[in-house]
Amino acid sequence: MKNLFLTLSILITALMLSCSKSNKGNDTDPEDPAGAPSKTWQEHWGHHDLLMKRVYYDDHVAVYYDDNVDRSVTWLFKAMSDSWAYVKQTYGDFGPDKRLFANFHISRKVFNPATQMEEDQLGGGHPASYFDADHDFRNVIDNGLGNWTYPTGEQIGIPIHEMGHIVCGASHGAKGSPSDVLWGDSKFMEIFNYDVLLHIGREDEAARAYIQCMATKDDFPTPGSQWFKNWFFPIYSKYGKAAVLNRYFELLSKHFPKNGNTYIRNLNYGEFVHFWSGAAGVNLKEQATIAFGWPEGWESMFKKAQQDFPNLTYPR
Protein backbone atom coordinates (compact mmCIF):
# COMPACT_ATOMS: atom_id res chain seq x y z
CA MET A 1 0.00 0.00 0.00
CA LYS A 2 2.88 2.36 0.82
CA ASN A 3 4.39 1.69 -2.59
CA LEU A 4 1.05 2.49 -4.25
CA PHE A 5 0.77 5.84 -2.45
CA LEU A 6 4.41 6.62 -3.29
CA THR A 7 3.81 5.86 -6.96
CA LEU A 8 0.67 8.02 -7.07
CA SER A 9 2.51 10.86 -5.32
CA ILE A 10 5.32 10.77 -7.89
CA LEU A 11 2.84 10.74 -10.79
CA ILE A 12 0.85 13.69 -9.40
CA THR A 13 4.05 15.69 -8.80
CA ALA A 14 5.27 14.99 -12.32
CA LEU A 15 1.90 16.00 -13.78
CA MET A 16 1.91 19.28 -11.82
CA LEU A 17 5.43 20.09 -13.02
CA SER A 18 4.42 19.31 -16.59
CA CYS A 19 1.39 21.60 -16.37
CA SER A 20 3.51 24.33 -14.81
CA LYS A 21 6.00 24.20 -17.67
CA SER A 22 3.19 24.14 -20.24
CA ASN A 23 1.48 27.20 -18.75
CA LYS A 24 4.75 29.08 -18.58
CA GLY A 25 5.26 28.45 -22.28
CA ASN A 26 1.80 29.79 -23.13
CA ASP A 27 2.54 33.03 -21.27
CA THR A 28 5.58 33.75 -23.42
CA ASP A 29 4.93 36.02 -26.40
CA PRO A 30 5.99 34.45 -29.67
CA GLU A 31 8.87 36.10 -31.43
CA ASP A 32 7.99 38.44 -34.28
CA PRO A 33 9.26 37.74 -37.76
CA ALA A 34 11.99 39.95 -39.17
CA GLY A 35 10.70 43.37 -40.16
CA ALA A 36 7.73 43.35 -37.80
CA PRO A 37 6.90 46.70 -36.15
CA SER A 38 7.91 47.04 -32.52
CA LYS A 39 5.54 45.64 -29.91
CA THR A 40 5.67 48.89 -27.94
CA TRP A 41 6.31 52.50 -28.90
CA GLN A 42 7.18 55.22 -26.41
CA GLU A 43 5.53 58.50 -27.36
CA HIS A 44 7.71 61.60 -27.01
CA TRP A 45 5.89 64.50 -28.65
CA GLY A 46 3.81 67.32 -27.23
CA HIS A 47 1.65 66.13 -24.34
CA HIS A 48 2.01 62.54 -25.53
CA ASP A 49 4.26 60.50 -23.26
CA LEU A 50 2.56 57.10 -23.08
CA LEU A 51 3.96 53.69 -23.84
CA MET A 52 1.79 52.45 -26.68
CA LYS A 53 1.10 48.73 -27.11
CA ARG A 54 0.86 47.11 -30.49
CA VAL A 55 -2.46 45.31 -30.92
CA TYR A 56 -2.38 44.53 -34.65
CA TYR A 57 -0.19 44.72 -37.70
CA ASP A 58 -0.13 43.62 -41.31
CA ASP A 59 1.64 44.75 -44.48
CA HIS A 60 -0.12 48.13 -44.45
CA VAL A 61 -0.53 49.23 -40.84
CA ALA A 62 0.67 48.85 -37.28
CA VAL A 63 -2.07 49.70 -34.78
CA TYR A 64 -1.20 50.74 -31.22
CA TYR A 65 -3.53 51.32 -28.26
CA ASP A 66 -2.83 53.05 -24.99
CA ASP A 67 -3.77 51.16 -21.83
CA ASN A 68 -7.21 52.75 -21.65
CA VAL A 69 -8.48 51.64 -25.06
CA ASP A 70 -10.84 48.67 -24.89
CA ARG A 71 -9.06 45.65 -26.43
CA SER A 72 -12.39 44.30 -27.69
CA VAL A 73 -12.40 47.12 -30.27
CA THR A 74 -11.03 45.42 -33.38
CA TRP A 75 -12.92 47.05 -36.27
CA LEU A 76 -10.12 49.62 -36.53
CA PHE A 77 -7.69 46.98 -37.75
CA LYS A 78 -9.31 46.29 -41.11
CA ALA A 79 -10.60 49.84 -41.54
CA MET A 80 -7.14 51.37 -41.11
CA SER A 81 -5.43 48.72 -43.21
CA ASP A 82 -7.89 49.03 -46.08
CA SER A 83 -7.75 52.83 -45.95
CA TRP A 84 -3.96 53.08 -46.02
CA ALA A 85 -3.70 50.42 -48.73
CA TYR A 86 -6.07 52.49 -50.86
CA VAL A 87 -4.16 55.70 -50.11
CA LYS A 88 -0.91 54.13 -51.32
CA GLN A 89 -2.63 52.71 -54.38
CA THR A 90 -4.01 56.16 -55.24
CA TYR A 91 -1.26 58.59 -54.18
CA GLY A 92 1.87 56.44 -54.30
CA ASP A 93 4.26 55.34 -51.59
CA PHE A 94 5.24 57.44 -48.61
CA GLY A 95 8.85 56.68 -47.81
CA PRO A 96 10.65 53.37 -47.38
CA ASP A 97 8.33 51.91 -44.72
CA LYS A 98 5.08 50.84 -46.34
CA ARG A 99 3.21 50.80 -43.04
CA LEU A 100 1.12 53.49 -41.41
CA PHE A 101 1.58 53.66 -37.63
CA ALA A 102 -1.84 54.32 -36.11
CA ASN A 103 -2.01 55.31 -32.44
CA PHE A 104 -5.31 55.34 -30.58
CA HIS A 105 -6.01 56.97 -27.22
CA ILE A 106 -8.84 57.52 -24.84
CA SER A 107 -8.84 61.28 -24.38
CA ARG A 108 -7.87 62.58 -20.95
CA LYS A 109 -8.30 65.93 -19.25
CA VAL A 110 -5.39 67.40 -17.33
CA PHE A 111 -5.33 70.57 -15.24
CA ASN A 112 -3.11 73.26 -16.76
CA PRO A 113 -1.79 75.63 -14.07
CA ALA A 114 -0.99 78.27 -16.69
CA THR A 115 -4.60 78.59 -17.84
CA GLN A 116 -6.22 77.35 -14.61
CA MET A 117 -8.39 75.10 -16.78
CA GLU A 118 -8.70 71.43 -17.59
CA GLU A 119 -7.43 70.67 -21.08
CA ASP A 120 -7.95 67.62 -23.24
CA GLN A 121 -4.40 66.55 -24.02
CA LEU A 122 -5.03 63.41 -26.06
CA GLY A 123 -8.25 64.27 -27.88
CA GLY A 124 -8.60 64.91 -31.60
CA GLY A 125 -5.88 63.89 -33.98
CA HIS A 126 -2.62 64.83 -35.58
CA PRO A 127 -0.47 63.40 -38.37
CA ALA A 128 3.23 63.03 -39.01
CA SER A 129 5.10 61.75 -42.03
CA TYR A 130 8.28 59.90 -42.80
CA PHE A 131 9.99 63.30 -43.07
CA ASP A 132 9.42 64.05 -39.36
CA ALA A 133 12.16 63.22 -36.85
CA ASP A 134 9.88 63.97 -33.88
CA HIS A 135 7.77 60.94 -34.80
CA ASP A 136 10.74 58.70 -35.58
CA PHE A 137 10.46 59.20 -39.36
CA ARG A 138 7.26 57.19 -39.53
CA ASN A 139 3.96 57.89 -41.24
CA VAL A 140 1.75 58.37 -38.20
CA ILE A 141 -1.81 59.16 -37.29
CA ASP A 142 -2.40 59.83 -33.59
CA ASN A 143 -6.05 59.92 -32.52
CA GLY A 144 -7.95 60.38 -29.27
CA LEU A 145 -11.66 60.13 -28.45
CA GLY A 146 -13.82 59.19 -25.48
CA ASN A 147 -14.27 55.73 -26.99
CA TRP A 148 -13.65 53.82 -30.21
CA THR A 149 -16.61 51.48 -29.97
CA TYR A 150 -18.38 52.03 -33.28
CA PRO A 151 -17.06 52.36 -36.87
CA THR A 152 -19.13 55.45 -37.61
CA GLY A 153 -18.97 59.24 -37.58
CA GLU A 154 -15.84 60.82 -36.17
CA GLN A 155 -14.56 57.46 -34.92
CA ILE A 156 -13.82 56.41 -38.49
CA GLY A 157 -13.67 59.93 -39.91
CA ILE A 158 -10.86 61.36 -37.74
CA PRO A 159 -8.25 58.68 -38.55
CA ILE A 160 -8.94 58.92 -42.28
CA HIS A 161 -8.83 62.72 -42.03
CA GLU A 162 -5.33 62.48 -40.56
CA MET A 163 -4.24 60.22 -43.42
CA GLY A 164 -5.34 63.01 -45.72
CA HIS A 165 -2.90 65.37 -44.02
CA ILE A 166 -0.08 62.94 -44.78
CA VAL A 167 -1.14 63.00 -48.44
CA CYS A 168 -1.16 66.81 -48.42
CA GLY A 169 2.21 67.08 -46.74
CA ALA A 170 4.31 64.18 -47.99
CA SER A 171 3.07 62.81 -51.31
CA HIS A 172 5.27 62.31 -54.36
CA GLY A 173 8.44 62.81 -52.34
CA ALA A 174 7.72 66.45 -51.51
CA LYS A 175 7.64 67.82 -47.95
CA GLY A 176 5.13 70.46 -46.93
CA SER A 177 1.59 71.46 -47.80
CA PRO A 178 1.59 74.79 -49.67
CA SER A 179 -2.20 74.61 -50.09
CA ASP A 180 -3.03 74.57 -46.36
CA VAL A 181 -2.91 78.34 -46.11
CA LEU A 182 -5.84 78.44 -48.55
CA TRP A 183 -8.05 75.48 -47.65
CA GLY A 184 -7.29 75.33 -43.94
CA ASP A 185 -7.50 72.15 -41.90
CA SER A 186 -10.47 70.38 -43.36
CA LYS A 187 -11.54 71.43 -46.84
CA PHE A 188 -9.48 68.95 -48.86
CA MET A 189 -10.15 66.28 -46.26
CA GLU A 190 -13.89 66.49 -46.98
CA ILE A 191 -13.44 65.11 -50.50
CA PHE A 192 -10.56 62.89 -49.39
CA ASN A 193 -12.63 61.19 -46.68
CA TYR A 194 -15.59 60.81 -49.02
CA ASP A 195 -13.43 59.08 -51.62
CA VAL A 196 -11.65 56.78 -49.17
CA LEU A 197 -14.91 55.72 -47.52
CA LEU A 198 -16.34 54.81 -50.91
CA HIS A 199 -13.35 52.62 -51.66
CA ILE A 200 -13.20 50.67 -48.39
CA GLY A 201 -16.77 49.45 -48.61
CA ARG A 202 -18.26 52.14 -46.37
CA GLU A 203 -20.79 53.60 -48.76
CA ASP A 204 -23.04 54.28 -45.77
CA GLU A 205 -20.50 56.59 -44.15
CA ALA A 206 -19.64 58.16 -47.51
CA ALA A 207 -23.32 59.02 -48.00
CA ARG A 208 -23.48 60.57 -44.53
CA ALA A 209 -20.33 62.60 -45.22
CA TYR A 210 -21.71 63.71 -48.59
CA ILE A 211 -24.92 65.06 -47.05
CA GLN A 212 -23.02 66.85 -44.31
CA CYS A 213 -20.39 68.38 -46.61
CA MET A 214 -22.89 69.49 -49.25
CA ALA A 215 -24.51 71.69 -46.61
CA THR A 216 -21.28 73.08 -45.14
CA LYS A 217 -20.50 76.77 -45.61
CA ASP A 218 -17.33 78.65 -44.72
CA ASP A 219 -16.29 82.27 -44.50
CA PHE A 220 -13.14 81.79 -46.57
CA PRO A 221 -12.00 82.74 -49.10
CA THR A 222 -15.33 84.61 -49.29
CA PRO A 223 -18.38 84.48 -46.99
CA GLY A 224 -20.71 81.56 -47.73
CA SER A 225 -18.12 79.55 -49.68
CA GLN A 226 -19.11 75.92 -50.16
CA TRP A 227 -15.86 74.15 -50.89
CA PHE A 228 -17.22 70.63 -51.22
CA LYS A 229 -20.43 71.43 -53.09
CA ASN A 230 -19.07 73.99 -55.55
CA TRP A 231 -15.38 73.19 -55.86
CA PHE A 232 -14.11 69.78 -54.87
CA PHE A 233 -17.08 67.57 -55.72
CA PRO A 234 -17.63 69.04 -59.22
CA ILE A 235 -13.93 68.59 -60.02
CA TYR A 236 -13.89 65.09 -58.50
CA SER A 237 -17.03 63.90 -60.25
CA LYS A 238 -16.26 65.38 -63.69
CA TYR A 239 -12.52 64.98 -64.12
CA GLY A 240 -11.38 61.61 -62.88
CA LYS A 241 -12.38 61.22 -59.23
CA ALA A 242 -9.39 60.11 -57.14
CA ALA A 243 -7.07 60.41 -60.14
CA VAL A 244 -7.61 64.16 -60.41
CA LEU A 245 -6.95 64.59 -56.68
CA ASN A 246 -3.66 62.76 -57.07
CA ARG A 247 -2.69 64.71 -60.20
CA TYR A 248 -2.93 67.97 -58.25
CA PHE A 249 -0.27 66.83 -55.77
CA GLU A 250 1.81 65.28 -58.51
CA LEU A 251 1.88 68.56 -60.45
CA LEU A 252 2.80 70.49 -57.32
CA SER A 253 5.70 68.13 -56.65
CA LYS A 254 6.99 68.53 -60.20
CA HIS A 255 6.54 72.26 -60.72
CA PHE A 256 6.04 74.23 -57.50
CA PRO A 257 9.29 75.69 -56.10
CA LYS A 258 11.22 73.60 -53.59
CA ASN A 259 14.54 73.66 -51.83
CA GLY A 260 15.63 70.08 -52.22
CA ASN A 261 12.44 68.18 -51.49
CA THR A 262 10.80 70.88 -49.32
CA TYR A 263 8.35 73.46 -50.63
CA ILE A 264 9.68 76.96 -50.01
CA ARG A 265 6.43 78.94 -50.02
CA ASN A 266 2.64 78.75 -50.10
CA LEU A 267 0.32 79.07 -53.07
CA ASN A 268 -1.87 82.06 -53.77
CA TYR A 269 -5.40 81.61 -55.14
CA GLY A 270 -4.37 82.28 -58.73
CA GLU A 271 -1.79 79.49 -58.53
CA PHE A 272 -4.30 77.28 -56.76
CA VAL A 273 -6.84 77.57 -59.60
CA HIS A 274 -4.06 77.16 -62.18
CA PHE A 275 -2.71 73.94 -60.66
CA TRP A 276 -6.17 72.46 -60.26
CA SER A 277 -6.88 73.41 -63.89
CA GLY A 278 -3.75 71.53 -64.89
CA ALA A 279 -4.86 68.51 -62.89
CA ALA A 280 -8.35 68.55 -64.43
CA GLY A 281 -7.19 69.43 -67.95
CA VAL A 282 -9.71 72.29 -68.19
CA ASN A 283 -9.73 75.95 -67.23
CA LEU A 284 -11.41 76.06 -63.82
CA LYS A 285 -11.77 79.83 -63.54
CA GLU A 286 -15.53 79.56 -64.10
CA GLN A 287 -15.84 76.84 -61.44
CA ALA A 288 -13.80 78.93 -59.02
CA THR A 289 -16.12 81.88 -59.65
CA ILE A 290 -19.13 79.70 -58.84
CA ALA A 291 -17.47 78.43 -55.67
CA PHE A 292 -15.80 81.56 -54.33
CA GLY A 293 -16.59 84.49 -56.58
CA TRP A 294 -13.63 86.04 -58.35
CA PRO A 295 -12.29 88.64 -55.91
CA GLU A 296 -10.20 91.59 -56.95
CA GLY A 297 -6.62 90.56 -57.52
CA TRP A 298 -7.35 86.97 -58.49
CA GLU A 299 -7.26 87.66 -62.22
CA SER A 300 -3.74 89.08 -62.10
CA MET A 301 -2.58 86.21 -59.85
CA PHE A 302 -4.16 83.67 -62.21
CA LYS A 303 -2.51 85.17 -65.30
CA LYS A 304 0.86 85.36 -63.56
CA ALA A 305 0.53 81.72 -62.48
CA GLN A 306 -0.08 80.75 -66.10
CA GLN A 307 3.10 82.60 -67.07
CA ASP A 308 5.18 81.24 -64.18
CA PHE A 309 4.08 77.62 -64.65
CA PRO A 310 3.55 77.20 -68.42
CA ASN A 311 3.93 73.41 -68.37
CA LEU A 312 0.48 72.97 -66.84
CA THR A 313 -1.58 72.46 -69.96
CA TYR A 314 -5.29 73.03 -70.44
CA PRO A 315 -7.35 75.15 -72.86
CA ARG A 316 -6.74 78.80 -72.00
C-alpha positions as a printed Julia matrix, in Angstrom:
316×3 Matrix{Float64}:
   0.0    0.0     0.0
   2.88   2.36    0.82
   4.39   1.69   -2.59
   1.05   2.49   -4.25
   0.77   5.84   -2.45
   4.41   6.62   -3.29
   3.81   5.86   -6.96
   0.67   8.02   -7.07
   2.51  10.86   -5.32
   5.32  10.77   -7.89
   2.84  10.74  -10.79
   0.85  13.69   -9.4
   4.05  15.69   -8.8
   5.27  14.99  -12.32
   1.9   16.0   -13.78
   1.91  19.28  -11.82
   5.43  20.09  -13.02
   4.42  19.31  -16.59
   1.39  21.6   -16.37
   3.51  24.33  -14.81
   6.0   24.2   -17.67
   3.19  24.14  -20.24
   1.48  27.2   -18.75
   4.75  29.08  -18.58
   5.26  28.45  -22.28
   1.8   29.79  -23.13
   2.54  33.03  -21.27
   5.58  33.75  -23.42
   4.93  36.02  -26.4
   5.99  34.45  -29.67
   8.87  36.1   -31.43
   7.99  38.44  -34.28
   9.26  37.74  -37.76
  11.99  39.95  -39.17
  10.7   43.37  -40.16
   7.73  43.35  -37.8
   6.9   46.7   -36.15
   7.91  47.04  -32.52
   5.54  45.64  -29.91
   5.67  48.89  -27.94
   6.31  52.5   -28.9
   7.18  55.22  -26.41
   5.53  58.5   -27.36
   7.71  61.6   -27.01
   5.89  64.5   -28.65
   3.81  67.32  -27.23
   1.65  66.13  -24.34
   2.01  62.54  -25.53
   4.26  60.5   -23.26
   2.56  57.1   -23.08
   3.96  53.69  -23.84
   1.79  52.45  -26.68
   1.1   48.73  -27.11
   0.86  47.11  -30.49
  -2.46  45.31  -30.92
  -2.38  44.53  -34.65
  -0.19  44.72  -37.7
  -0.13  43.62  -41.31
   1.64  44.75  -44.48
  -0.12  48.13  -44.45
  -0.53  49.23  -40.84
   0.67  48.85  -37.28
  -2.07  49.7   -34.78
  -1.2   50.74  -31.22
  -3.53  51.32  -28.26
  -2.83  53.05  -24.99
  -3.77  51.16  -21.83
  -7.21  52.75  -21.65
  -8.48  51.64  -25.06
 -10.84  48.67  -24.89
  -9.06  45.65  -26.43
 -12.39  44.3   -27.69
 -12.4   47.12  -30.27
 -11.03  45.42  -33.38
 -12.92  47.05  -36.27
 -10.12  49.62  -36.53
  -7.69  46.98  -37.75
  -9.31  46.29  -41.11
 -10.6   49.84  -41.54
  -7.14  51.37  -41.11
  -5.43  48.72  -43.21
  -7.89  49.03  -46.08
  -7.75  52.83  -45.95
  -3.96  53.08  -46.02
  -3.7   50.42  -48.73
  -6.07  52.49  -50.86
  -4.16  55.7   -50.11
  -0.91  54.13  -51.32
  -2.63  52.71  -54.38
  -4.01  56.16  -55.24
  -1.26  58.59  -54.18
   1.87  56.44  -54.3
   4.26  55.34  -51.59
   5.24  57.44  -48.61
   8.85  56.68  -47.81
  10.65  53.37  -47.38
   8.33  51.91  -44.72
   5.08  50.84  -46.34
   3.21  50.8   -43.04
   1.12  53.49  -41.41
   1.58  53.66  -37.63
  -1.84  54.32  -36.11
  -2.01  55.31  -32.44
  -5.31  55.34  -30.58
  -6.01  56.97  -27.22
  -8.84  57.52  -24.84
  -8.84  61.28  -24.38
  -7.87  62.58  -20.95
  -8.3   65.93  -19.25
  -5.39  67.4   -17.33
  -5.33  70.57  -15.24
  -3.11  73.26  -16.76
  -1.79  75.63  -14.07
  -0.99  78.27  -16.69
  -4.6   78.59  -17.84
  -6.22  77.35  -14.61
  -8.39  75.1   -16.78
  -8.7   71.43  -17.59
  -7.43  70.67  -21.08
  -7.95  67.62  -23.24
  -4.4   66.55  -24.02
  -5.03  63.41  -26.06
  -8.25  64.27  -27.88
  -8.6   64.91  -31.6
  -5.88  63.89  -33.98
  -2.62  64.83  -35.58
  -0.47  63.4   -38.37
   3.23  63.03  -39.01
   5.1   61.75  -42.03
   8.28  59.9   -42.8
   9.99  63.3   -43.07
   9.42  64.05  -39.36
  12.16  63.22  -36.85
   9.88  63.97  -33.88
   7.77  60.94  -34.8
  10.74  58.7   -35.58
  10.46  59.2   -39.36
   7.26  57.19  -39.53
   3.96  57.89  -41.24
   1.75  58.37  -38.2
  -1.81  59.16  -37.29
  -2.4   59.83  -33.59
  -6.05  59.92  -32.52
  -7.95  60.38  -29.27
 -11.66  60.13  -28.45
 -13.82  59.19  -25.48
 -14.27  55.73  -26.99
 -13.65  53.82  -30.21
 -16.61  51.48  -29.97
 -18.38  52.03  -33.28
 -17.06  52.36  -36.87
 -19.13  55.45  -37.61
 -18.97  59.24  -37.58
 -15.84  60.82  -36.17
 -14.56  57.46  -34.92
 -13.82  56.41  -38.49
 -13.67  59.93  -39.91
 -10.86  61.36  -37.74
  -8.25  58.68  -38.55
  -8.94  58.92  -42.28
  -8.83  62.72  -42.03
  -5.33  62.48  -40.56
  -4.24  60.22  -43.42
  -5.34  63.01  -45.72
  -2.9   65.37  -44.02
  -0.08  62.94  -44.78
  -1.14  63.0   -48.44
  -1.16  66.81  -48.42
   2.21  67.08  -46.74
   4.31  64.18  -47.99
   3.07  62.81  -51.31
   5.27  62.31  -54.36
   8.44  62.81  -52.34
   7.72  66.45  -51.51
   7.64  67.82  -47.95
   5.13  70.46  -46.93
   1.59  71.46  -47.8
   1.59  74.79  -49.67
  -2.2   74.61  -50.09
  -3.03  74.57  -46.36
  -2.91  78.34  -46.11
  -5.84  78.44  -48.55
  -8.05  75.48  -47.65
  -7.29  75.33  -43.94
  -7.5   72.15  -41.9
 -10.47  70.38  -43.36
 -11.54  71.43  -46.84
  -9.48  68.95  -48.86
 -10.15  66.28  -46.26
 -13.89  66.49  -46.98
 -13.44  65.11  -50.5
 -10.56  62.89  -49.39
 -12.63  61.19  -46.68
 -15.59  60.81  -49.02
 -13.43  59.08  -51.62
 -11.65  56.78  -49.17
 -14.91  55.72  -47.52
 -16.34  54.81  -50.91
 -13.35  52.62  -51.66
 -13.2   50.67  -48.39
 -16.77  49.45  -48.61
 -18.26  52.14  -46.37
 -20.79  53.6   -48.76
 -23.04  54.28  -45.77
 -20.5   56.59  -44.15
 -19.64  58.16  -47.51
 -23.32  59.02  -48.0
 -23.48  60.57  -44.53
 -20.33  62.6   -45.22
 -21.71  63.71  -48.59
 -24.92  65.06  -47.05
 -23.02  66.85  -44.31
 -20.39  68.38  -46.61
 -22.89  69.49  -49.25
 -24.51  71.69  -46.61
 -21.28  73.08  -45.14
 -20.5   76.77  -45.61
 -17.33  78.65  -44.72
 -16.29  82.27  -44.5
 -13.14  81.79  -46.57
 -12.0   82.74  -49.1
 -15.33  84.61  -49.29
 -18.38  84.48  -46.99
 -20.71  81.56  -47.73
 -18.12  79.55  -49.68
 -19.11  75.92  -50.16
 -15.86  74.15  -50.89
 -17.22  70.63  -51.22
 -20.43  71.43  -53.09
 -19.07  73.99  -55.55
 -15.38  73.19  -55.86
 -14.11  69.78  -54.87
 -17.08  67.57  -55.72
 -17.63  69.04  -59.22
 -13.93  68.59  -60.02
 -13.89  65.09  -58.5
 -17.03  63.9   -60.25
 -16.26  65.38  -63.69
 -12.52  64.98  -64.12
 -11.38  61.61  -62.88
 -12.38  61.22  -59.23
  -9.39  60.11  -57.14
  -7.07  60.41  -60.14
  -7.61  64.16  -60.41
  -6.95  64.59  -56.68
  -3.66  62.76  -57.07
  -2.69  64.71  -60.2
  -2.93  67.97  -58.25
  -0.27  66.83  -55.77
   1.81  65.28  -58.51
   1.88  68.56  -60.45
   2.8   70.49  -57.32
   5.7   68.13  -56.65
   6.99  68.53  -60.2
   6.54  72.26  -60.72
   6.04  74.23  -57.5
   9.29  75.69  -56.1
  11.22  73.6   -53.59
  14.54  73.66  -51.83
  15.63  70.08  -52.22
  12.44  68.18  -51.49
  10.8   70.88  -49.32
   8.35  73.46  -50.63
   9.68  76.96  -50.01
   6.43  78.94  -50.02
   2.64  78.75  -50.1
   0.32  79.07  -53.07
  -1.87  82.06  -53.77
  -5.4   81.61  -55.14
  -4.37  82.28  -58.73
  -1.79  79.49  -58.53
  -4.3   77.28  -56.76
  -6.84  77.57  -59.6
  -4.06  77.16  -62.18
  -2.71  73.94  -60.66
  -6.17  72.46  -60.26
  -6.88  73.41  -63.89
  -3.75  71.53  -64.89
  -4.86  68.51  -62.89
  -8.35  68.55  -64.43
  -7.19  69.43  -67.95
  -9.71  72.29  -68.19
  -9.73  75.95  -67.23
 -11.41  76.06  -63.82
 -11.77  79.83  -63.54
 -15.53  79.56  -64.1
 -15.84  76.84  -61.44
 -13.8   78.93  -59.02
 -16.12  81.88  -59.65
 -19.13  79.7   -58.84
 -17.47  78.43  -55.67
 -15.8   81.56  -54.33
 -16.59  84.49  -56.58
 -13.63  86.04  -58.35
 -12.29  88.64  -55.91
 -10.2   91.59  -56.95
  -6.62  90.56  -57.52
  -7.35  86.97  -58.49
  -7.26  87.66  -62.22
  -3.74  89.08  -62.1
  -2.58  86.21  -59.85
  -4.16  83.67  -62.21
  -2.51  85.17  -65.3
   0.86  85.36  -63.56
   0.53  81.72  -62.48
  -0.08  80.75  -66.1
   3.1   82.6   -67.07
   5.18  81.24  -64.18
   4.08  77.62  -64.65
   3.55  77.2   -68.42
   3.93  73.41  -68.37
   0.48  72.97  -66.84
  -1.58  72.46  -69.96
  -5.29  73.03  -70.44
  -7.35  75.15  -72.86
  -6.74  78.8   -72.0
